Short mmCIF file of C-alpha atoms in Angstrom, two decimals:
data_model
loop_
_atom_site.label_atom_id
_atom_site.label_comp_id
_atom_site.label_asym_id
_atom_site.label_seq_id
_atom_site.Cartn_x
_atom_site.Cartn_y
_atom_site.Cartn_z
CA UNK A 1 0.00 0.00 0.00
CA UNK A 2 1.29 3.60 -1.03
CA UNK A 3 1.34 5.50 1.99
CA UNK A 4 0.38 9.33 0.44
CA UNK A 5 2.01 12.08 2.07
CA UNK A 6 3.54 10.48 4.70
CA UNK A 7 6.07 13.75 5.48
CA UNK A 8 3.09 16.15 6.00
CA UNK A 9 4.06 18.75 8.43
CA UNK A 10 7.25 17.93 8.68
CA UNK A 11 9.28 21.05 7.38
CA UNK A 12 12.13 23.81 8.50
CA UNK A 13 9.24 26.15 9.64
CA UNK A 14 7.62 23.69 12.00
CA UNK A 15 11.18 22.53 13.19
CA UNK A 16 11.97 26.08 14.04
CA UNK A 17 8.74 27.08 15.82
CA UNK A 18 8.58 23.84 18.07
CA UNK A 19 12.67 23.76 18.79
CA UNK A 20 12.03 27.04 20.12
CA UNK A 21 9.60 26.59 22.02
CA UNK A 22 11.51 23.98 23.87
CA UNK A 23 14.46 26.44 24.55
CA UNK A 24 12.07 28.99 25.76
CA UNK A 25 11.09 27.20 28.81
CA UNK A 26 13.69 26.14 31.30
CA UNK A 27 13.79 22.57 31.89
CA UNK A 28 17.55 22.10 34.15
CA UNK A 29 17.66 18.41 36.33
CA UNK A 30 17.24 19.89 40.06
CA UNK A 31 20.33 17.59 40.78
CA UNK A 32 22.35 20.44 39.14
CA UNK A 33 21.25 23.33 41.46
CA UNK A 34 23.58 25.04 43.23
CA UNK A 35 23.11 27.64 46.13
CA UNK A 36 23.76 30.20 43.87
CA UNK A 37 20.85 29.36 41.70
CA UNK A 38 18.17 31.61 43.12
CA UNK A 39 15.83 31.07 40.38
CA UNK A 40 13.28 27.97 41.14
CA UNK A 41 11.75 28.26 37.66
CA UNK A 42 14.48 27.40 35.76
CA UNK A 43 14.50 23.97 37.59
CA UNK A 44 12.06 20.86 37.02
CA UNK A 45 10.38 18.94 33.76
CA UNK A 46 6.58 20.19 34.04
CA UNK A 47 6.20 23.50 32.31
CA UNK A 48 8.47 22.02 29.38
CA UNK A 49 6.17 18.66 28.84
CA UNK A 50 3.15 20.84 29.42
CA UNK A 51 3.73 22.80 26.63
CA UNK A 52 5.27 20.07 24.28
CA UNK A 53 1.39 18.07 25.39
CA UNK A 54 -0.48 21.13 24.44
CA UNK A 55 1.47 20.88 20.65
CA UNK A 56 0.56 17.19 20.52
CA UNK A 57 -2.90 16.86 21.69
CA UNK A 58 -3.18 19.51 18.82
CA UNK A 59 -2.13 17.39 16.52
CA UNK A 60 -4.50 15.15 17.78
CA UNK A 61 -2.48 12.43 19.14
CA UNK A 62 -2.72 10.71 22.15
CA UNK A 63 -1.17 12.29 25.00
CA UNK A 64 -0.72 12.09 28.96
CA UNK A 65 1.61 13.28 31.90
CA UNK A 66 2.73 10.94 34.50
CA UNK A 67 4.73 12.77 37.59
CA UNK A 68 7.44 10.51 38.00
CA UNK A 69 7.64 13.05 41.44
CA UNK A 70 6.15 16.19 42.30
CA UNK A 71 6.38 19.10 39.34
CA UNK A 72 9.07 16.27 37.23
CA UNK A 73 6.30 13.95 34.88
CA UNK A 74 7.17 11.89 31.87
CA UNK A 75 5.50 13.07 28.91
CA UNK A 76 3.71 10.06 26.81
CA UNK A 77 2.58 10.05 23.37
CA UNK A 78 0.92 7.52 21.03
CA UNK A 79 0.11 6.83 17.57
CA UNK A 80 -1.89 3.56 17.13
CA UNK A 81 -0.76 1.76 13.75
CA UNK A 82 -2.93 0.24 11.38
CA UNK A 83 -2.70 -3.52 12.54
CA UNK A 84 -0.30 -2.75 15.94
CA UNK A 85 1.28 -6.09 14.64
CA UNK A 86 4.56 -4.79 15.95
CA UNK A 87 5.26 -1.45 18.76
CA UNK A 88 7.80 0.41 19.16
CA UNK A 89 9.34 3.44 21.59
CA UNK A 90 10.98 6.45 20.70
CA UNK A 91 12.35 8.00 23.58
CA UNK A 92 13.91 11.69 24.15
CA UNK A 93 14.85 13.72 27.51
CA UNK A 94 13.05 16.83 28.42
CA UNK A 95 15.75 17.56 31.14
CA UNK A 96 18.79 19.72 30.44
CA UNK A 97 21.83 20.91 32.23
CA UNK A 98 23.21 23.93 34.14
CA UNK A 99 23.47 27.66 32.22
CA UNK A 100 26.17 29.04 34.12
CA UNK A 101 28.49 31.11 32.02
CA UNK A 102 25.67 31.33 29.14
CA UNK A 103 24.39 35.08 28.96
CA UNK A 104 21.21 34.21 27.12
CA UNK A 105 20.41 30.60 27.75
CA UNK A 106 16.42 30.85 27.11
CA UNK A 107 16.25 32.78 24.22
CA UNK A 108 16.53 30.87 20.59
CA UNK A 109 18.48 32.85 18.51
CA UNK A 110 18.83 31.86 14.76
CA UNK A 111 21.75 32.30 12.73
CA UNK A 112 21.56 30.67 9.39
CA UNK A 113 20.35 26.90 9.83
CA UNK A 114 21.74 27.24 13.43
CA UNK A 115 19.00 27.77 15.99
CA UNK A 116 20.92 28.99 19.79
CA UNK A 117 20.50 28.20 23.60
CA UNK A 118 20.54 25.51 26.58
CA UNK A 119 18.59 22.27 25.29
CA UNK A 120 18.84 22.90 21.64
CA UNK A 121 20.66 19.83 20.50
CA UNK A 122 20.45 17.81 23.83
CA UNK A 123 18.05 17.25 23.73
CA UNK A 124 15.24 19.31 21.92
CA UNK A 125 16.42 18.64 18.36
CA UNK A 126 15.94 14.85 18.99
CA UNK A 127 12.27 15.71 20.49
CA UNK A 128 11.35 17.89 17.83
CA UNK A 129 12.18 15.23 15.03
CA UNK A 130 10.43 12.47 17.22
CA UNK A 131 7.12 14.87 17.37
CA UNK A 132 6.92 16.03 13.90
CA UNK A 133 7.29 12.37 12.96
CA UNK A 134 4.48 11.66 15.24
CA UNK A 135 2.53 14.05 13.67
CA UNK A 136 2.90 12.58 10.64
CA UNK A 137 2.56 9.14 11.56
CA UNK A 138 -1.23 10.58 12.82
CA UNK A 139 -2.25 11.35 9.21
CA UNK A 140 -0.81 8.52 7.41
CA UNK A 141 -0.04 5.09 10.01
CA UNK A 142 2.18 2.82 9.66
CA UNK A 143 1.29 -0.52 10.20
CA UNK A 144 3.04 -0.76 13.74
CA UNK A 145 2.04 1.13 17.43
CA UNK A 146 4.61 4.43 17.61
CA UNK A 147 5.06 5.50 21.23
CA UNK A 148 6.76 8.42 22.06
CA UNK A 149 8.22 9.05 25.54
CA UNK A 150 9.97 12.31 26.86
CA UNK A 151 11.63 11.35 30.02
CA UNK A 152 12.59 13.03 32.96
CA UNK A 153 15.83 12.95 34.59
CA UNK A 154 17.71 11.68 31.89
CA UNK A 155 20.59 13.98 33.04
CA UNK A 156 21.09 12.21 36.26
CA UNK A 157 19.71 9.33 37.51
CA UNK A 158 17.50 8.02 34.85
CA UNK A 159 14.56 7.89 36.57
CA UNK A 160 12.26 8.78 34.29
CA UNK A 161 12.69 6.34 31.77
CA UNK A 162 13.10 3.29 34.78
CA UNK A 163 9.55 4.52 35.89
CA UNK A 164 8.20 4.14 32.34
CA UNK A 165 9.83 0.93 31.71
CA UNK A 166 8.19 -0.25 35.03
CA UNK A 167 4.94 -0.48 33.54
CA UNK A 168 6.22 -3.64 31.54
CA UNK A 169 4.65 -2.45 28.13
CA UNK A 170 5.60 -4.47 25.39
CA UNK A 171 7.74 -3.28 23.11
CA UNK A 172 9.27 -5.17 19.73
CA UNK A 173 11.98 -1.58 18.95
CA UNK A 174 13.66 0.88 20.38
CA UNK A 175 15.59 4.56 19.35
CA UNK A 176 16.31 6.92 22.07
CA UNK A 177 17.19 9.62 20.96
CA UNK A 178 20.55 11.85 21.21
CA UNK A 179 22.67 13.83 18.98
CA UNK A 180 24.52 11.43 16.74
CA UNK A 181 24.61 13.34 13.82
CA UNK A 182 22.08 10.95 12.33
CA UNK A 183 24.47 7.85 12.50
CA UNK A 184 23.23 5.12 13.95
CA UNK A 185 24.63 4.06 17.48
CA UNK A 186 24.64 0.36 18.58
CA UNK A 187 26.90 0.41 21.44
CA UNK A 188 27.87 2.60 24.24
CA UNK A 189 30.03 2.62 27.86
CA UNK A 190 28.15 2.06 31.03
CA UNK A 191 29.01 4.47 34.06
CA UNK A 192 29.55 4.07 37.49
CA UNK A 193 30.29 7.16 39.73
CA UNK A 194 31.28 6.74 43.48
CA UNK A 195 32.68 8.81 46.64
CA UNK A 196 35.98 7.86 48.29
CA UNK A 197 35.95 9.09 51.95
CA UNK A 198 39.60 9.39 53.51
CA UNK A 199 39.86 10.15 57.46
CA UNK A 200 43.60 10.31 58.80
CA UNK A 201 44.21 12.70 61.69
CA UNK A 202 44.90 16.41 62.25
CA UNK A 203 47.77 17.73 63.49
CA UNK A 204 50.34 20.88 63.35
CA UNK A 205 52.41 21.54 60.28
CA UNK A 206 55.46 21.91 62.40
CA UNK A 207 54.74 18.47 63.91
CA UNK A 208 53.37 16.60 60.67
CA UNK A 209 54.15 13.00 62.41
CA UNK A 210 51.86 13.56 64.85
CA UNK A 211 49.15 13.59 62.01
CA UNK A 212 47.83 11.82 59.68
CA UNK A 213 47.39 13.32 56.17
CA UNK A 214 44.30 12.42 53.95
CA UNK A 215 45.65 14.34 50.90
CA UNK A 216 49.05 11.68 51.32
CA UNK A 217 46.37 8.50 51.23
CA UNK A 218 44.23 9.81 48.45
CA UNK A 219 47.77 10.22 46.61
CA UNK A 220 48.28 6.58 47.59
CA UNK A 221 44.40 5.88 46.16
CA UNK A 222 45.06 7.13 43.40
CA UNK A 223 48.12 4.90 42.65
CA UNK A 224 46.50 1.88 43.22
CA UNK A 225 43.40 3.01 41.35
CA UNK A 226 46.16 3.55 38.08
CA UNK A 227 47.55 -0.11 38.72
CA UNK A 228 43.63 -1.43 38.81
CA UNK A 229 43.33 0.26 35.63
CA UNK A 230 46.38 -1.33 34.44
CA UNK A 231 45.13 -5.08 35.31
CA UNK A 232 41.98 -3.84 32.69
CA UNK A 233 43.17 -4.01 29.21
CA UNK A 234 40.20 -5.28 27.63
CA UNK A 235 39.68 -3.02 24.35
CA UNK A 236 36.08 -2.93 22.58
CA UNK A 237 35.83 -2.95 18.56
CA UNK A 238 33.55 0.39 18.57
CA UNK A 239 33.94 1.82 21.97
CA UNK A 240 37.98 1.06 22.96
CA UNK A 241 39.24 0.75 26.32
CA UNK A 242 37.30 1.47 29.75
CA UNK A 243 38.30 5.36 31.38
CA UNK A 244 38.58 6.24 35.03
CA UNK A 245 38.64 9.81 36.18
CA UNK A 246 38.63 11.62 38.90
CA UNK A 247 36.28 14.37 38.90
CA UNK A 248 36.68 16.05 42.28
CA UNK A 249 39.06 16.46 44.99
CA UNK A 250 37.90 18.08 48.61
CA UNK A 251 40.80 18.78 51.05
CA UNK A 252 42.44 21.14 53.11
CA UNK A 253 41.74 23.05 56.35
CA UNK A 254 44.34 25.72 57.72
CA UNK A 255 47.18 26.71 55.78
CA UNK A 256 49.08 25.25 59.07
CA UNK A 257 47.17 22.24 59.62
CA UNK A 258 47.84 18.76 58.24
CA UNK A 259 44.63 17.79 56.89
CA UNK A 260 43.31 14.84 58.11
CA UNK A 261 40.17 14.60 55.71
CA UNK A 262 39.98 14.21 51.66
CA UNK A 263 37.06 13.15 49.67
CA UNK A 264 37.09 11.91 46.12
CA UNK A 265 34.89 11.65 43.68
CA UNK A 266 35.25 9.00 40.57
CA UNK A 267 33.31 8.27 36.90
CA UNK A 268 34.36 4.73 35.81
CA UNK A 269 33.16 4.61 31.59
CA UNK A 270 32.95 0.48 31.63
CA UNK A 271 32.69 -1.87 28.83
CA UNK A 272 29.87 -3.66 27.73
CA UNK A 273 31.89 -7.15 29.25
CA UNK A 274 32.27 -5.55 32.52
CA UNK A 275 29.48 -5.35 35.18
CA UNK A 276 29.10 -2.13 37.11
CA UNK A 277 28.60 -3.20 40.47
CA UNK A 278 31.88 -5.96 39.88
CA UNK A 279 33.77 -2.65 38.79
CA UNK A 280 33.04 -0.94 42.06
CA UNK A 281 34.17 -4.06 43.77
CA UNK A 282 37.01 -3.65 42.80
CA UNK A 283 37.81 -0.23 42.64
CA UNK A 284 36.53 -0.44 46.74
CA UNK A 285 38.89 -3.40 47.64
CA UNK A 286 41.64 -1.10 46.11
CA UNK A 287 41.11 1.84 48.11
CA UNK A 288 40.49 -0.34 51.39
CA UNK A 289 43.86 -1.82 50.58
CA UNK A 290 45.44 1.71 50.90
CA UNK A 291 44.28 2.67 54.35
CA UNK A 292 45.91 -0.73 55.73
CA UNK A 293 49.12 1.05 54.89
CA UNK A 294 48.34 3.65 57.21
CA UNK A 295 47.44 2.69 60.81
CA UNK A 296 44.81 4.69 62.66
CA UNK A 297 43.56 5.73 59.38
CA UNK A 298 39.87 4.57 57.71
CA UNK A 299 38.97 4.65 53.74
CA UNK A 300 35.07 4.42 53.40
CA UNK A 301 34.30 3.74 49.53
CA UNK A 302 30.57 4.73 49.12
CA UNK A 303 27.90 2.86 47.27
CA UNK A 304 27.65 4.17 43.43
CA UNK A 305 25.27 7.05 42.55
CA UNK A 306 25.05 6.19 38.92
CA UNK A 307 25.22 3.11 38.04
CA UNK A 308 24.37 3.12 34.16
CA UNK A 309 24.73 -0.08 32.26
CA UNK A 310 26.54 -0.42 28.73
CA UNK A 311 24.77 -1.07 25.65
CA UNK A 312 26.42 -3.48 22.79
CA UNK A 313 22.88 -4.56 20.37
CA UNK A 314 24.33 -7.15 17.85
CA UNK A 315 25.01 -4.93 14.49
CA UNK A 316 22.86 -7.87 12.58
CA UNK A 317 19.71 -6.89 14.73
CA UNK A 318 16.65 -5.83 13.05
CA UNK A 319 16.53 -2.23 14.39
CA UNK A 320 20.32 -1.92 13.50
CA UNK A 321 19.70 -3.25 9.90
CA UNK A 322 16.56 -1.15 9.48
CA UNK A 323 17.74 2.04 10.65
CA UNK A 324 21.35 0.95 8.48
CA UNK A 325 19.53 0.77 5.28
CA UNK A 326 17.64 3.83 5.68
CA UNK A 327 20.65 6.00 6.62
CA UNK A 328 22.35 4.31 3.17
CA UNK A 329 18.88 5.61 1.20
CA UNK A 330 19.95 9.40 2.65
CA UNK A 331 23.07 9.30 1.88
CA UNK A 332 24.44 8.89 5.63
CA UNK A 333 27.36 6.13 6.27
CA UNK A 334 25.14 3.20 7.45
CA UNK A 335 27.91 1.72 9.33
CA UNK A 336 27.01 1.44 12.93
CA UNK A 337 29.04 3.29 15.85
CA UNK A 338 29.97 3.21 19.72
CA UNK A 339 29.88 6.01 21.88
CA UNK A 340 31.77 6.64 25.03
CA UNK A 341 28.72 8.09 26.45
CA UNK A 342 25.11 6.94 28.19
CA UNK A 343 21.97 7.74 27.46
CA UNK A 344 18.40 6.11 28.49
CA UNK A 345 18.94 3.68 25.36
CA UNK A 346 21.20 1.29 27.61
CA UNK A 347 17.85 0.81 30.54
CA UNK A 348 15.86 0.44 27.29
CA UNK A 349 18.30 -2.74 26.87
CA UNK A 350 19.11 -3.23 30.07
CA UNK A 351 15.61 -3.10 32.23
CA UNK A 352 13.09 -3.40 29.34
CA UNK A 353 14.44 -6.00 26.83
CA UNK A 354 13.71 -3.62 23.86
CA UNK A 355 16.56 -4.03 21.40
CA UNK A 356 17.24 -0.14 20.57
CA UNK A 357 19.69 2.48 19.07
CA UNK A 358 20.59 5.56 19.68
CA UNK A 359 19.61 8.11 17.10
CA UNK A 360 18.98 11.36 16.59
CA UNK A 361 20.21 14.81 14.56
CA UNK A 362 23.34 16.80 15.52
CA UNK A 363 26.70 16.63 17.28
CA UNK A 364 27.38 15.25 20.80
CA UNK A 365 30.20 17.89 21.04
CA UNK A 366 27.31 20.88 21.29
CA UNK A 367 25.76 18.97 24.16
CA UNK A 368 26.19 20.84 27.95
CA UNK A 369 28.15 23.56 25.48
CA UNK A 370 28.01 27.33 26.37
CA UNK A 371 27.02 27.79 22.58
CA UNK A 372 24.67 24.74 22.10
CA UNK A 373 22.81 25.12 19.00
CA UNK A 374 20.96 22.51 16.56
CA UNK A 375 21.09 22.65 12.87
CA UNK A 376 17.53 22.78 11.62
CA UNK A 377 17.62 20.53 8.49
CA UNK A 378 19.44 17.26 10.36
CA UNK A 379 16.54 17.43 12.62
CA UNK A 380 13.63 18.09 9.73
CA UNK A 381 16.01 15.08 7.60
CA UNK A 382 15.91 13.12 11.09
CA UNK A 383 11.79 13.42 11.33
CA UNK A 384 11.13 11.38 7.75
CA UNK A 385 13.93 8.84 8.47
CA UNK A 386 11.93 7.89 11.42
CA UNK A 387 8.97 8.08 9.66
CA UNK A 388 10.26 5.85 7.19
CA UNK A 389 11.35 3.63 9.69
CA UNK A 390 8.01 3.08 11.52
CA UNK A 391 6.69 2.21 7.83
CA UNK A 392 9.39 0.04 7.12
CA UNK A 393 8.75 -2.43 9.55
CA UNK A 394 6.21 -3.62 7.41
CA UNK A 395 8.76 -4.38 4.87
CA UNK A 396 10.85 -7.86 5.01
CA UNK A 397 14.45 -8.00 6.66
#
């Protein structure tokens, strides 16, 4: 059957208007709020999927909020095929990050096919090509059930997309979507962040013995964290080796007092082989191993607070091929890619069985960037590649 029309709506004038709409209305994860931030507005999901609902339920689709917690809701949108003999979820973040540093974060501002501020490419251009799809799914269906979830909280703990997944809806596909400038991603890193917690003792600077420094055993820490990272050589075709970092160092009290305090903070990118929790483990057992070289000391390692899995879908999988072959038909490198990065795709996998990729128009490298902008016509090309995906699961492998 000739599906007539099957783009309708989907152009750079409705990708502009909606895109900035998203921009306009603050949307930043409450984890990132500082004391400085004095501006409550700014933080929270609701007013963004409330307004992104109102655009939808004009479109006449189906369309509900679900508070995942007080003023943070998922956003849920559905297109019912014509024979539902297969579903599938397309899945986006209405979360962003922090806007220090930006002067006019909430403003679009368009400068040839670049449209400015916080959210435009993470991740608003994914959203937008997901809804105007939608939309045009409405007027001409596919034979399969589209969902279309905006999630909360993809930022930080994921708990948007863990609460949707909890309903234990079936689901036969998946694309989440983040900037991948339209290539299609089949494999990413998991990440596990933890706390160290280093106590020694205080003491006098002219009598250092009598102390105990915590800045001399996180040195030591961080030794035997470098020889653990040695002992894991494992590469991965697409995503390369696993990455440790430490992201944050808090020490020091008098400029004449050995310090006996130090906390650390740590972001572990692990392979798809290697289990989060079994990485903490280790990492813990290391650190432990450190304060036995220092009597009267303690090391407490802290339970993670992220603990994201990796992702690693076969690459002869049947949304991998499908998405593949339509990337060839627009002229974009079908080849499938890793990413060092998370995303909600990996719970998709992980919690919900769904196989999925992650998809979706611009660059990763304009994400959390003080001059984040989307290119409008990856996003209007992204909306009629999924369209023609949702219609090409009627067609044979």
């Amino acid at each position: 059957m000739q599906i007539m029309n099957k783009y309708a709506g989907i152009n750079r004038e409705e990708a502009i208007s909606l895109l900035s709409s998203f921009i306009r209305v603050p949307s930043i994860n409450p984890a990132f709020r500082t004391e400085n931030d004095t501006e409550s507005t700014y933080f929270g999901e609701e007013a963004v999927a409330e307004v992104l609902c109102e655009w939808l339920e004009a479109a006449n689709i189906d369309c509900s909020m679900e508070a995942v917690e007080p003023g943070r809701p998922n956003l849920l949108a559905r297109v019912k095929g014509r024979s539902g003999a297969k579903k599938m979820l397309w899945e986006g973040h209405l979360d962003t990050v922090q806007v220090t540093g930006m002067a006019d974060p909430f403003t679009p501002r368009l400068e040839g096919d670049r449209l400015y501020g916080r959210g435009a490419v993470d991740d608003g251009a994914s959203v937008v090509a997901f809804m105007l799809a939608m939309r045009a799914l409405k007027a001409s269906p596919p034979q399969a059930d589209v969902d279309f979830l905006a999630a909360m909280d993809e930022e930080f703990s994921f708990r948007g997309i863990v609460h949707h997944l909890a309903r234990k809806d079936h689901y036969d596909l998946g694309v989440a979507g983040e900037p991948t400038s339209l290539r299609v991603v089949r494999a990413c890193k998991g990440t596990v962040r933890w706390w160290v917690n280093v106590e020694g003792r205080n003491a006098h600077t002219g009598k250092p013995e009598e102390g105990i420094n915590g800045i001399t055993i996180a040195r030591r820490i961080l030794e035997l964290y470098d020889a653990e990272m040695q002992r894991r050589a494992n590469v991965h075709p697409l995503l390369g080796p696993a990455t440790l970092t430490c992201t944050a160092i808090e020490a020091g009290v008098g400029p004449n007092t050995v310090p006996a305090a130090c906390r650390m903070r740590f972001d572990y990118r692990f392979l798809p082989s290697e289990p989060g929790l079994e990485v903490h483990a280790a990492f813990k057992a290391a650190a432990e191993a450190a304060a036995s070289e220092f009597p009267g000391a303690t090391v407490t390692v802290e339970a993670p607070f992220v603990n994201s899995s990796a992702m690693d879908n076969p690459e002869t999988s049947e949304i991998v091929t499908r998405m593949g072959r339509i990337c060839a038909a627009y002229g974009v490198e079908a080849e499938s890619i890793g990413v060092p990065y998370g995303s909600d795709a990996t719970k998709m996998v992980d919690i919900g069985g769904i196989p999925t990729i992650i998809f979706g128009p611009g660059s990763i490298d304009k994400a959390h960037a003080l001059d984040e902008f989307a290119e409008i016509e990856p996003i209007v090309q992204a909306a009629k590649m999924l369209v023609d995906l949702a219609h090409d699961l009627e067609a044979p492998l």
